Amino acid sequence: MTQLSLHIQEYVLLAAVLFCIGGVGFLVRRNVLIQLMCVELMLNATNLVLVAFNRLYPESMTGQVFAFFVIAVAAAEAAVGLAIVIGFFRLRESVHSDDADTLRH
Amino acid sequence: MTLGSAFFFVCSITCIAGALTTVLARNPMRSALGLLLTIVGIAGFYLGLNAQFLAAIQLIVYAGTVVVLYVFVLMLLGADATERPTTSRSTLARLLGGVGLASVLMLLVYRSVSAYSQSNTGEMPKVPNGFGTVKSVGEHLFSVAVVPFELSTALLIVAVVGAIAVARSGTKRSAQTAARWTSPGTYFGGPVEPRHEPSSAVKEPTL
């Protein structure tokens, strides 16, 4: 297999772009489901940085193992987050995060 | 353009197009498909970065499970899951805040990357044999990282139990279901037959 020789800077910049898109989406969108998807996007961007740095320092597998744990945590987060979304929808008949104001009144 | 940079280009376009679809689409189903596109692009990056095992895990866990879970929830909620057009006056403030935060973060990353580039090439070295395979990741996982690994299993179990508890606790019961819950006789389907039949009942002839 040919070595896809690349530089770490490109990966870091791309991951920053993905992270920023996810972060802006989390702040701007008001649909709870899309906000959760934006969180997944940000987790994926950090995973990309972890794997790229592990490729830069290939003496140990720490980066890839850490990315593995991040994937496990993201799966748990999706399960619990979607359960909360379903509970919220039962309560308020809405997925609009502005409607999550029960504690305010 | 070498093969490597062409691959990088294709995967970056896939990732960024998917991410933009996720954020900009009004229909959440399109957002879920954009997330899927991003995930597939990142799995391609993992393959290019000699992380074969993680690429497989990424496709199995994210594309096969997390996105499917999102699509299930979207179909469960139906048309109510689409965002209603908002006329909130905070929209502009949110947009400005988000874009401002993102530009500050991009500026910081760009400055640190350019400072790094002055002293290093950042070129990735040749990998040792067996880098990123199931064997090498598994050896690290079960020697150095065995305690976090066991803790992550506990985390997943707690997450599953918590998800079931949260999703079931707020169940709005219909009148029929409520009646079923309050009278235990009908809970297991149909009224309970009396154990001893009245003597006046016609008995079946026993063979």
PDB file of C-alpha atoms in Angstrom:
ATOM      1  CA  MET A   1       0.000   0.000   0.000  1.00  0.00           C
ATOM      2  CA  THR A   2       1.364   3.398  -0.877  1.00  0.00           C
ATOM      3  CA  GLN A   3       2.017   5.629   2.070  1.00  0.00           C
ATOM      4  CA  LEU A   4      -0.462   8.474   2.025  1.00  0.00           C
ATOM      5  CA  SER A   5       2.186  10.868   3.246  1.00  0.00           C
ATOM      6  CA  LEU A   6       0.558  13.988   4.527  1.00  0.00           C
ATOM      7  CA  HIS A   7       1.161  16.600   7.125  1.00  0.00           C
ATOM      8  CA  ILE A   8      -0.400  16.905  10.540  1.00  0.00           C
ATOM      9  CA  GLN A   9      -1.291  20.550   9.941  1.00  0.00           C
ATOM     10  CA  GLU A  10      -3.885  19.702   7.293  1.00  0.00           C
ATOM     11  CA  TYR A  11      -5.625  17.263   9.620  1.00  0.00           C
ATOM     12  CA  VAL A  12      -5.632  19.708  12.521  1.00  0.00           C
ATOM     13  CA  LEU A  13      -7.072  22.499  10.359  1.00  0.00           C
ATOM     14  CA  LEU A  14      -9.749  20.230   8.892  1.00  0.00           C
ATOM     15  CA  ALA A  15     -10.708  18.975  12.340  1.00  0.00           C
ATOM     16  CA  ALA A  16     -10.917  22.571  13.574  1.00  0.00           C
ATOM     17  CA  VAL A  17     -13.241  23.405  10.691  1.00  0.00           C
ATOM     18  CA  LEU A  18     -15.459  20.417  11.502  1.00  0.00           C
ATOM     19  CA  PHE A  19     -15.444  21.290  15.194  1.00  0.00           C
ATOM     20  CA  CYS A  20     -16.419  24.881  14.432  1.00  0.00           C
ATOM     21  CA  ILE A  21     -19.257  23.808  12.134  1.00  0.00           C
ATOM     22  CA  GLY A  22     -20.532  21.538  14.898  1.00  0.00           C
ATOM     23  CA  GLY A  23     -20.185  24.219  17.537  1.00  0.00           C
ATOM     24  CA  VAL A  24     -21.956  26.888  15.490  1.00  0.00           C
ATOM     25  CA  GLY A  25     -24.715  24.389  14.711  1.00  0.00           C
ATOM     26  CA  PHE A  26     -25.114  23.560  18.382  1.00  0.00           C
ATOM     27  CA  LEU A  27     -25.442  27.230  19.262  1.00  0.00           C
ATOM     28  CA  VAL A  28     -27.631  28.315  16.337  1.00  0.00           C
ATOM     29  CA  ARG A  29     -30.042  25.454  15.720  1.00  0.00           C
ATOM     30  CA  ARG A  30     -32.997  25.051  18.046  1.00  0.00           C
ATOM     31  CA  ASN A  31     -33.950  21.461  17.204  1.00  0.00           C
ATOM     32  CA  VAL A  32     -32.747  19.237  20.029  1.00  0.00           C
ATOM     33  CA  LEU A  33     -32.054  16.334  17.661  1.00  0.00           C
ATOM     34  CA  ILE A  34     -29.895  18.469  15.386  1.00  0.00           C
ATOM     35  CA  GLN A  35     -28.067  19.839  18.409  1.00  0.00           C
ATOM     36  CA  LEU A  36     -27.233  16.275  19.453  1.00  0.00           C
ATOM     37  CA  MET A  37     -26.009  15.552  15.922  1.00  0.00           C
ATOM     38  CA  CYS A  38     -23.754  18.609  16.142  1.00  0.00           C
ATOM     39  CA  VAL A  39     -22.282  17.212  19.353  1.00  0.00           C
ATOM     40  CA  GLU A  40     -21.508  13.988  17.462  1.00  0.00           C
ATOM     41  CA  LEU A  41     -19.839  16.087  14.784  1.00  0.00           C
ATOM     42  CA  MET A  42     -17.589  17.769  17.355  1.00  0.00           C
ATOM     43  CA  LEU A  43     -16.669  14.416  18.917  1.00  0.00           C
ATOM     44  CA  ASN A  44     -15.737  13.111  15.469  1.00  0.00           C
ATOM     45  CA  ALA A  45     -13.485  16.117  14.869  1.00  0.00           C
ATOM     46  CA  THR A  46     -11.592  15.493  18.109  1.00  0.00           C
ATOM     47  CA  ASN A  47     -11.300  11.812  17.216  1.00  0.00           C
ATOM     48  CA  LEU A  48      -9.724  12.768  13.904  1.00  0.00           C
ATOM     49  CA  VAL A  49      -7.088  14.844  15.714  1.00  0.00           C
ATOM     50  CA  LEU A  50      -6.341  11.985  18.116  1.00  0.00           C
ATOM     51  CA  VAL A  51      -5.836   9.483  15.304  1.00  0.00           C
ATOM     52  CA  ALA A  52      -3.753  11.916  13.225  1.00  0.00           C
ATOM     53  CA  PHE A  53      -1.401  12.660  16.135  1.00  0.00           C
ATOM     54  CA  ASN A  54      -1.063   8.969  16.831  1.00  0.00           C
ATOM     55  CA  ARG A  55      -0.013   8.588  13.193  1.00  0.00           C
ATOM     56  CA  LEU A  56       2.573  11.335  13.739  1.00  0.00           C
ATOM     57  CA  TYR A  57       4.025   9.586  16.794  1.00  0.00           C
ATOM     58  CA  PRO A  58       3.523   5.912  15.957  1.00  0.00           C
ATOM     59  CA  GLU A  59       5.557   4.460  18.843  1.00  0.00           C
ATOM     60  CA  SER A  60       2.455   3.841  20.950  1.00  0.00           C
ATOM     61  CA  MET A  61      -1.228   3.212  20.255  1.00  0.00           C
ATOM     62  CA  THR A  62      -2.519   5.632  22.878  1.00  0.00           C
ATOM     63  CA  GLY A  63      -4.276   7.985  20.460  1.00  0.00           C
ATOM     64  CA  GLN A  64      -6.229   5.277  18.722  1.00  0.00           C
ATOM     65  CA  VAL A  65      -7.225   3.649  22.010  1.00  0.00           C
ATOM     66  CA  PHE A  66      -8.362   7.030  23.299  1.00  0.00           C
ATOM     67  CA  ALA A  67     -10.404   7.537  20.139  1.00  0.00           C
ATOM     68  CA  PHE A  68     -11.945   4.112  20.796  1.00  0.00           C
ATOM     69  CA  PHE A  69     -13.039   5.277  24.240  1.00  0.00           C
ATOM     70  CA  VAL A  70     -14.426   8.492  22.770  1.00  0.00           C
ATOM     71  CA  ILE A  71     -16.525   6.402  20.378  1.00  0.00           C
ATOM     72  CA  ALA A  72     -17.833   4.343  23.312  1.00  0.00           C
ATOM     73  CA  VAL A  73     -18.739   7.487  25.245  1.00  0.00           C
ATOM     74  CA  ALA A  74     -20.414   8.945  22.139  1.00  0.00           C
ATOM     75  CA  ALA A  75     -22.561   5.830  21.773  1.00  0.00           C
ATOM     76  CA  ALA A  76     -23.637   6.081  25.421  1.00  0.00           C
ATOM     77  CA  GLU A  77     -24.320   9.791  24.961  1.00  0.00           C
ATOM     78  CA  ALA A  78     -26.500   9.132  21.923  1.00  0.00           C
ATOM     79  CA  ALA A  79     -28.542   6.507  23.788  1.00  0.00           C
ATOM     80  CA  VAL A  80     -29.173   8.647  26.860  1.00  0.00           C
ATOM     81  CA  GLY A  81     -29.608  11.857  24.872  1.00  0.00           C
ATOM     82  CA  LEU A  82     -32.209  10.370  22.572  1.00  0.00           C
ATOM     83  CA  ALA A  83     -34.059   8.897  25.555  1.00  0.00           C
ATOM     84  CA  ILE A  84     -34.152  12.372  27.073  1.00  0.00           C
ATOM     85  CA  VAL A  85     -35.406  13.780  23.757  1.00  0.00           C
ATOM     86  CA  ILE A  86     -38.245  11.249  23.746  1.00  0.00           C
ATOM     87  CA  GLY A  87     -39.117  12.097  27.342  1.00  0.00           C
ATOM     88  CA  PHE A  88     -39.036  15.808  26.532  1.00  0.00           C
ATOM     89  CA  PHE A  89     -41.267  15.241  23.518  1.00  0.00           C
ATOM     90  CA  ARG A  90     -43.777  13.359  25.685  1.00  0.00           C
ATOM     91  CA  LEU A  91     -43.777  16.204  28.165  1.00  0.00           C
ATOM     92  CA  ARG A  92     -44.023  19.202  25.820  1.00  0.00           C
ATOM     93  CA  GLU A  93     -45.029  17.766  22.402  1.00  0.00           C
ATOM     94  CA  SER A  94     -42.056  19.579  20.908  1.00  0.00           C
ATOM     95  CA  VAL A  95     -38.383  19.129  20.045  1.00  0.00           C
ATOM     96  CA  HIS A  96     -37.704  22.852  20.168  1.00  0.00           C
ATOM     97  CA  SER A  97     -35.079  23.555  22.789  1.00  0.00           C
ATOM     98  CA  ASP A  98     -36.651  26.902  23.649  1.00  0.00           C
ATOM     99  CA  ASP A  99     -39.584  24.905  25.037  1.00  0.00           C
ATOM    100  CA  ALA A 100     -37.370  23.310  27.676  1.00  0.00           C
ATOM    101  CA  ASP A 101     -38.226  26.024  30.170  1.00  0.00           C
ATOM    102  CA  THR A 102     -40.110  24.106  32.858  1.00  0.00           C
ATOM    103  CA  LEU A 103     -37.585  25.088  35.500  1.00  0.00           C
ATOM    104  CA  ARG A 104     -37.982  28.775  34.651  1.00  0.00           C
ATOM    105  CA  HIS A 105     -41.606  29.100  35.652  1.00  0.00           C
TER     106      HIS A 105
ATOM    107  CA  MET B   1      -1.458  15.634  -7.365  1.00  0.00           C
ATOM    108  CA  THR B   2      -0.456  12.447  -5.680  1.00  0.00           C
ATOM    109  CA  LEU B   3      -2.810   9.677  -4.677  1.00  0.00           C
ATOM    110  CA  GLY B   4      -2.568  10.627  -1.030  1.00  0.00           C
ATOM    111  CA  SER B   5      -3.558  14.242  -1.479  1.00  0.00           C
ATOM    112  CA  ALA B   6      -6.381  13.263  -3.845  1.00  0.00           C
ATOM    113  CA  PHE B   7      -7.710  10.894  -1.178  1.00  0.00           C
ATOM    114  CA  PHE B   8      -7.386  13.611   1.446  1.00  0.00           C
ATOM    115  CA  PHE B   9      -9.227  16.051  -0.809  1.00  0.00           C
ATOM    116  CA  VAL B  10     -12.127  13.676  -1.473  1.00  0.00           C
ATOM    117  CA  CYS B  11     -12.508  12.814   2.206  1.00  0.00           C
ATOM    118  CA  SER B  12     -12.356  16.467   3.287  1.00  0.00           C
ATOM    119  CA  ILE B  13     -15.012  17.473   0.780  1.00  0.00           C
ATOM    120  CA  THR B  14     -17.202  14.594   1.984  1.00  0.00           C
ATOM    121  CA  CYS B  15     -16.746  15.552   5.635  1.00  0.00           C
ATOM    122  CA  ILE B  16     -17.349  19.268   5.207  1.00  0.00           C
ATOM    123  CA  ALA B  17     -20.340  18.788   2.892  1.00  0.00           C
ATOM    124  CA  GLY B  18     -21.862  16.356   5.389  1.00  0.00           C
ATOM    125  CA  ALA B  19     -21.224  18.697   8.305  1.00  0.00           C
ATOM    126  CA  LEU B  20     -22.765  21.655   6.474  1.00  0.00           C
ATOM    127  CA  THR B  21     -25.785  19.530   5.561  1.00  0.00           C
ATOM    128  CA  THR B  22     -26.164  18.530   9.197  1.00  0.00           C
ATOM    129  CA  VAL B  23     -26.145  22.106  10.385  1.00  0.00           C
ATOM    130  CA  LEU B  24     -28.067  23.814   7.592  1.00  0.00           C
ATOM    131  CA  ALA B  25     -30.799  21.328   6.638  1.00  0.00           C
ATOM    132  CA  ARG B  26     -34.276  22.218   7.819  1.00  0.00           C
ATOM    133  CA  ASN B  27     -35.456  18.621   7.671  1.00  0.00           C
ATOM    134  CA  PRO B  28     -33.771  16.630  10.483  1.00  0.00           C
ATOM    135  CA  MET B  29     -33.740  13.489   8.345  1.00  0.00           C
ATOM    136  CA  ARG B  30     -31.405  15.294   5.935  1.00  0.00           C
ATOM    137  CA  SER B  31     -29.301  16.299   8.928  1.00  0.00           C
ATOM    138  CA  ALA B  32     -28.998  12.651   9.938  1.00  0.00           C
ATOM    139  CA  LEU B  33     -27.910  11.733   6.414  1.00  0.00           C
ATOM    140  CA  GLY B  34     -25.357  14.560   6.452  1.00  0.00           C
ATOM    141  CA  LEU B  35     -24.002  13.176   9.716  1.00  0.00           C
ATOM    142  CA  LEU B  36     -23.733   9.795   8.016  1.00  0.00           C
ATOM    143  CA  LEU B  37     -21.742  11.379   5.180  1.00  0.00           C
ATOM    144  CA  THR B  38     -19.352  13.006   7.641  1.00  0.00           C
ATOM    145  CA  ILE B  39     -18.880   9.729   9.484  1.00  0.00           C
ATOM    146  CA  VAL B  40     -18.073   7.855   6.293  1.00  0.00           C
ATOM    147  CA  GLY B  41     -15.564  10.550   5.318  1.00  0.00           C
ATOM    148  CA  ILE B  42     -13.870  10.329   8.707  1.00  0.00           C
ATOM    149  CA  ALA B  43     -13.717   6.547   8.400  1.00  0.00           C
ATOM    150  CA  GLY B  44     -11.882   7.159   5.112  1.00  0.00           C
ATOM    151  CA  PHE B  45      -9.422   9.387   6.967  1.00  0.00           C
ATOM    152  CA  TYR B  46      -8.866   6.633   9.506  1.00  0.00           C
ATOM    153  CA  LEU B  47      -8.036   4.233   6.698  1.00  0.00           C
ATOM    154  CA  GLY B  48      -5.540   6.733   5.293  1.00  0.00           C
ATOM    155  CA  LEU B  49      -4.000   7.214   8.737  1.00  0.00           C
ATOM    156  CA  ASN B  50      -3.343   3.478   9.210  1.00  0.00           C
ATOM    157  CA  ALA B  51      -6.137   3.045  11.747  1.00  0.00           C
ATOM    158  CA  GLN B  52      -7.934   0.146  10.098  1.00  0.00           C
ATOM    159  CA  PHE B  53      -9.523  -1.141  13.290  1.00  0.00           C
ATOM    160  CA  LEU B  54     -10.887   2.293  14.180  1.00  0.00           C
ATOM    161  CA  ALA B  55     -12.259   2.730  10.654  1.00  0.00           C
ATOM    162  CA  ALA B  56     -14.233  -0.489  11.050  1.00  0.00           C
ATOM    163  CA  ILE B  57     -15.401   0.519  14.532  1.00  0.00           C
ATOM    164  CA  GLN B  58     -16.386   3.945  13.235  1.00  0.00           C
ATOM    165  CA  LEU B  59     -18.536   2.443  10.514  1.00  0.00           C
ATOM    166  CA  ILE B  60     -20.087  -0.187  12.793  1.00  0.00           C
ATOM    167  CA  VAL B  61     -20.774   1.996  15.821  1.00  0.00           C
ATOM    168  CA  TYR B  62     -21.539   5.343  14.207  1.00  0.00           C
ATOM    169  CA  ALA B  63     -22.994   4.541  10.817  1.00  0.00           C
ATOM    170  CA  GLY B  64     -24.543   1.276  11.932  1.00  0.00           C
ATOM    171  CA  THR B  65     -25.869   2.225  15.344  1.00  0.00           C
ATOM    172  CA  VAL B  66     -25.861   5.888  16.264  1.00  0.00           C
ATOM    173  CA  VAL B  67     -27.248   7.214  12.973  1.00  0.00           C
ATOM    174  CA  VAL B  68     -29.821   4.411  12.866  1.00  0.00           C
ATOM    175  CA  LEU B  69     -30.859   5.365  16.393  1.00  0.00           C
ATOM    176  CA  TYR B  70     -31.293   8.975  15.299  1.00  0.00           C
ATOM    177  CA  VAL B  71     -33.349   7.892  12.290  1.00  0.00           C
ATOM    178  CA  PHE B  72     -35.516   5.682  14.514  1.00  0.00           C
ATOM    179  CA  VAL B  73     -36.213   8.567  16.874  1.00  0.00           C
ATOM    180  CA  LEU B  74     -36.947  10.876  13.941  1.00  0.00           C
ATOM    181  CA  MET B  75     -39.457   8.427  12.535  1.00  0.00           C
ATOM    182  CA  LEU B  76     -40.960   7.899  15.991  1.00  0.00           C
ATOM    183  CA  LEU B  77     -41.514  11.619  16.432  1.00  0.00           C
ATOM    184  CA  GLY B  78     -42.696  12.004  12.847  1.00  0.00           C
ATOM    185  CA  ALA B  79     -43.399  15.371  11.307  1.00  0.00           C
ATOM    186  CA  ASP B  80     -43.265  17.074  14.708  1.00  0.00           C
ATOM    187  CA  ALA B  81     -39.503  16.725  14.682  1.00  0.00           C
ATOM    188  CA  THR B  82     -39.048  19.445  12.088  1.00  0.00           C
ATOM    189  CA  GLU B  83     -38.085  22.780  13.495  1.00  0.00           C
ATOM    190  CA  ARG B  84     -40.776  25.386  13.303  1.00  0.00           C
ATOM    191  CA  PRO B  85     -39.637  28.654  11.716  1.00  0.00           C
ATOM    192  CA  THR B  86     -38.544  30.799  14.586  1.00  0.00           C
ATOM    193  CA  THR B  87     -38.974  34.515  14.788  1.00  0.00           C
ATOM    194  CA  SER B  88     -37.119  34.845  18.029  1.00  0.00           C
ATOM    195  CA  ARG B  89     -35.207  38.064  18.395  1.00  0.00           C
ATOM    196  CA  SER B  90     -32.264  36.108  19.806  1.00  0.00           C
ATOM    197  CA  THR B  91     -31.551  34.484  16.441  1.00  0.00           C
ATOM    198  CA  LEU B  92     -29.114  37.166  15.365  1.00  0.00           C
ATOM    199  CA  ALA B  93     -27.407  37.144  18.759  1.00  0.00           C
ATOM    200  CA  ARG B  94     -27.013  33.368  18.613  1.00  0.00           C
ATOM    201  CA  LEU B  95     -25.641  33.533  15.092  1.00  0.00           C
ATOM    202  CA  LEU B  96     -23.182  36.281  16.000  1.00  0.00           C
ATOM    203  CA  GLY B  97     -22.096  34.457  19.134  1.00  0.00           C
ATOM    204  CA  GLY B  98     -21.581  31.191  17.301  1.00  0.00           C
ATOM    205  CA  VAL B  99     -19.676  32.697  14.405  1.00  0.00           C
ATOM    206  CA  GLY B 100     -17.573  34.823  16.754  1.00  0.00           C
ATOM    207  CA  LEU B 101     -16.671  31.823  18.901  1.00  0.00           C
ATOM    208  CA  ALA B 102     -15.855  29.753  15.819  1.00  0.00           C
ATOM    209  CA  SER B 103     -13.654  32.457  14.311  1.00  0.00           C
ATOM    210  CA  VAL B 104     -11.737  32.898  17.566  1.00  0.00           C
ATOM    211  CA  LEU B 105     -11.174  29.134  17.743  1.00  0.00           C
ATOM    212  CA  MET B 106     -10.094  28.966  14.090  1.00  0.00           C
ATOM    213  CA  LEU B 107      -7.701  31.889  14.625  1.00  0.00           C
ATOM    214  CA  LEU B 108      -6.118  30.184  17.635  1.00  0.00           C
ATOM    215  CA  VAL B 109      -5.736  26.879  15.800  1.00  0.00           C
ATOM    216  CA  TYR B 110      -4.308  28.602  12.735  1.00  0.00           C
ATOM    217  CA  ARG B 111      -1.786  30.559  14.803  1.00  0.00           C
ATOM    218  CA  SER B 112      -0.598  27.482  16.657  1.00  0.00           C
ATOM    219  CA  VAL B 113      -0.398  25.460  13.445  1.00  0.00           C
ATOM    220  CA  SER B 114       1.650  28.135  11.685  1.00  0.00           C
ATOM    221  CA  ALA B 115       3.929  28.449  14.721  1.00  0.00           C
ATOM    222  CA  TYR B 116       4.386  24.683  14.661  1.00  0.00           C
ATOM    223  CA  SER B 117       5.148  24.723  10.935  1.00  0.00           C
ATOM    224  CA  GLN B 118       8.073  27.095  11.411  1.00  0.00           C
ATOM    225  CA  SER B 119      10.044  24.592  13.463  1.00  0.00           C
ATOM    226  CA  ASN B 120       8.657  21.259  12.192  1.00  0.00           C
ATOM    227  CA  THR B 121       7.656  19.846   8.856  1.00  0.00           C
ATOM    228  CA  GLY B 122       4.877  17.820  10.447  1.00  0.00           C
ATOM    229  CA  GLU B 123       5.479  15.062   7.931  1.00  0.00           C
ATOM    230  CA  MET B 124       4.190  11.722   9.125  1.00  0.00           C
ATOM    231  CA  PRO B 125       6.856   9.031   9.488  1.00  0.00           C
ATOM    232  CA  LYS B 126       6.660   5.498   8.194  1.00  0.00           C
ATOM    233  CA  VAL B 127       4.611   3.335  10.485  1.00  0.00           C
ATOM    234  CA  PRO B 128       5.988   0.231  12.188  1.00  0.00           C
ATOM    235  CA  ASN B 129       4.668  -3.106  11.095  1.00  0.00           C
ATOM    236  CA  GLY B 130       1.179  -3.936  12.344  1.00  0.00           C
ATOM    237  CA  PHE B 131       0.312  -0.362  13.323  1.00  0.00           C
ATOM    238  CA  GLY B 132      -3.395   0.144  13.869  1.00  0.00           C
ATOM    239  CA  THR B 133      -4.415  -3.459  13.415  1.00  0.00           C
ATOM    240  CA  VAL B 134      -6.770  -5.249  15.763  1.00  0.00           C
ATOM    241  CA  LYS B 135      -3.787  -6.992  17.328  1.00  0.00           C
ATOM    242  CA  SER B 136      -1.838  -3.883  18.245  1.00  0.00           C
ATOM    243  CA  VAL B 137      -4.886  -1.906  19.428  1.00  0.00           C
ATOM    244  CA  GLY B 138      -6.091  -4.900  21.423  1.00  0.00           C
ATOM    245  CA  GLU B 139      -2.717  -5.430  23.066  1.00  0.00           C
ATOM    246  CA  HIS B 140      -2.656  -1.815  24.179  1.00  0.00           C
ATOM    247  CA  LEU B 141      -6.295  -1.971  25.220  1.00  0.00           C
ATOM    248  CA  PHE B 142      -5.843  -5.021  27.428  1.00  0.00           C
ATOM    249  CA  SER B 143      -2.478  -4.112  28.951  1.00  0.00           C
ATOM    250  CA  VAL B 144      -2.142  -0.380  29.506  1.00  0.00           C
ATOM    251  CA  ALA B 145      -5.762   0.666  29.218  1.00  0.00           C
ATOM    252  CA  VAL B 146      -7.493  -2.278  30.839  1.00  0.00           C
ATOM    253  CA  VAL B 147      -9.051  -0.311  33.723  1.00  0.00           C
ATOM    254  CA  PRO B 148     -10.648   2.350  31.464  1.00  0.00           C
ATOM    255  CA  PHE B 149     -11.798  -0.450  29.194  1.00  0.00           C
ATOM    256  CA  GLU B 150     -13.649  -2.181  32.013  1.00  0.00           C
ATOM    257  CA  LEU B 151     -15.024   1.157  33.166  1.00  0.00           C
ATOM    258  CA  SER B 152     -16.335   1.821  29.654  1.00  0.00           C
ATOM    259  CA  THR B 153     -18.279  -1.442  29.778  1.00  0.00           C
ATOM    260  CA  ALA B 154     -19.831  -0.280  33.043  1.00  0.00           C
ATOM    261  CA  LEU B 155     -20.581   3.072  31.399  1.00  0.00           C
ATOM    262  CA  LEU B 156     -22.359   1.422  28.505  1.00  0.00           C
ATOM    263  CA  ILE B 157     -24.492  -0.747  30.798  1.00  0.00           C
ATOM    264  CA  VAL B 158     -25.429   2.217  32.953  1.00  0.00           C
ATOM    265  CA  ALA B 159     -26.248   4.207  29.804  1.00  0.00           C
ATOM    266  CA  VAL B 160     -28.546   1.479  28.485  1.00  0.00           C
ATOM    267  CA  VAL B 161     -30.354   1.119  31.823  1.00  0.00           C
ATOM    268  CA  GLY B 162     -30.614   4.889  32.144  1.00  0.00           C
ATOM    269  CA  ALA B 163     -31.930   5.270  28.607  1.00  0.00           C
ATOM    270  CA  ILE B 164     -34.652   2.693  29.263  1.00  0.00           C
ATOM    271  CA  ALA B 165     -35.543   4.299  32.588  1.00  0.00           C
ATOM    272  CA  VAL B 166     -35.708   7.823  31.144  1.00  0.00           C
ATOM    273  CA  ALA B 167     -37.639   6.804  28.040  1.00  0.00           C
ATOM    274  CA  ARG B 168     -40.215   4.799  29.984  1.00  0.00           C
ATOM    275  CA  SER B 169     -40.750   6.922  33.083  1.00  0.00           C
ATOM    276  CA  GLY B 170     -42.727   9.727  31.484  1.00  0.00           C
ATOM    277  CA  THR B 171     -45.071   7.432  29.609  1.00  0.00           C
ATOM    278  CA  LYS B 172     -48.468   9.033  29.168  1.00  0.00           C
ATOM    279  CA  ARG B 173     -50.912   6.202  29.688  1.00  0.00           C
ATOM    280  CA  SER B 174     -54.148   6.133  27.832  1.00  0.00           C
ATOM    281  CA  ALA B 175     -57.324   5.335  29.763  1.00  0.00           C
ATOM    282  CA  GLN B 176     -57.286   1.744  28.640  1.00  0.00           C
ATOM    283  CA  THR B 177     -53.680   1.267  29.621  1.00  0.00           C
ATOM    284  CA  ALA B 178     -54.258   2.969  32.950  1.00  0.00           C
ATOM    285  CA  ALA B 179     -57.154   0.649  33.692  1.00  0.00           C
ATOM    286  CA  ARG B 180     -54.939  -2.235  32.805  1.00  0.00           C
ATOM    287  CA  TRP B 181     -52.284  -1.053  35.185  1.00  0.00           C
ATOM    288  CA  THR B 182     -54.642  -0.455  38.083  1.00  0.00           C
ATOM    289  CA  SER B 183     -56.504  -3.762  37.896  1.00  0.00           C
ATOM    290  CA  PRO B 184     -53.994  -6.564  37.964  1.00  0.00           C
ATOM    291  CA  GLY B 185     -56.540  -9.075  36.714  1.00  0.00           C
ATOM    292  CA  THR B 186     -56.499  -7.639  33.211  1.00  0.00           C
ATOM    293  CA  TYR B 187     -52.802  -6.900  33.090  1.00  0.00           C
ATOM    294  CA  PHE B 188     -51.771 -10.127  31.487  1.00  0.00           C
ATOM    295  CA  GLY B 189     -54.364  -9.883  28.765  1.00  0.00           C
ATOM    296  CA  GLY B 190     -58.045 -10.611  29.281  1.00  0.00           C
ATOM    297  CA  PRO B 191     -59.966 -11.110  32.504  1.00  0.00           C
ATOM    298  CA  VAL B 192     -58.744 -13.729  34.898  1.00  0.00           C
ATOM    299  CA  GLU B 193     -60.739 -16.942  34.792  1.00  0.00           C
ATOM    300  CA  PRO B 194     -61.956 -18.152  38.173  1.00  0.00           C
ATOM    301  CA  ARG B 195     -59.928 -21.048  39.339  1.00  0.00           C
ATOM    302  CA  HIS B 196     -62.903 -23.157  40.366  1.00  0.00           C
ATOM    303  CA  GLU B 197     -65.790 -23.135  38.020  1.00  0.00           C
ATOM    304  CA  PRO B 198     -69.266 -22.833  39.546  1.00  0.00           C
ATOM    305  CA  SER B 199     -70.954 -26.167  40.003  1.00  0.00           C
ATOM    306  CA  SER B 200     -73.861 -25.076  37.821  1.00  0.00           C
ATOM    307  CA  ALA B 201     -71.566 -24.737  34.804  1.00  0.00           C
ATOM    308  CA  VAL B 202     -71.741 -27.401  32.203  1.00  0.00           C
ATOM    309  CA  LYS B 203     -68.654 -29.476  32.485  1.00  0.00           C
ATOM    310  CA  GLU B 204     -66.918 -30.943  29.544  1.00  0.00           C
ATOM    311  CA  PRO B 205     -67.017 -34.669  29.511  1.00  0.00           C
ATOM    312  CA  THR B 206     -63.696 -36.083  30.503  1.00  0.00           C
ATOM    313  CA  LEU B 207     -62.324 -38.732  28.312  1.00  0.00           C
TER     314      LEU B 207
END
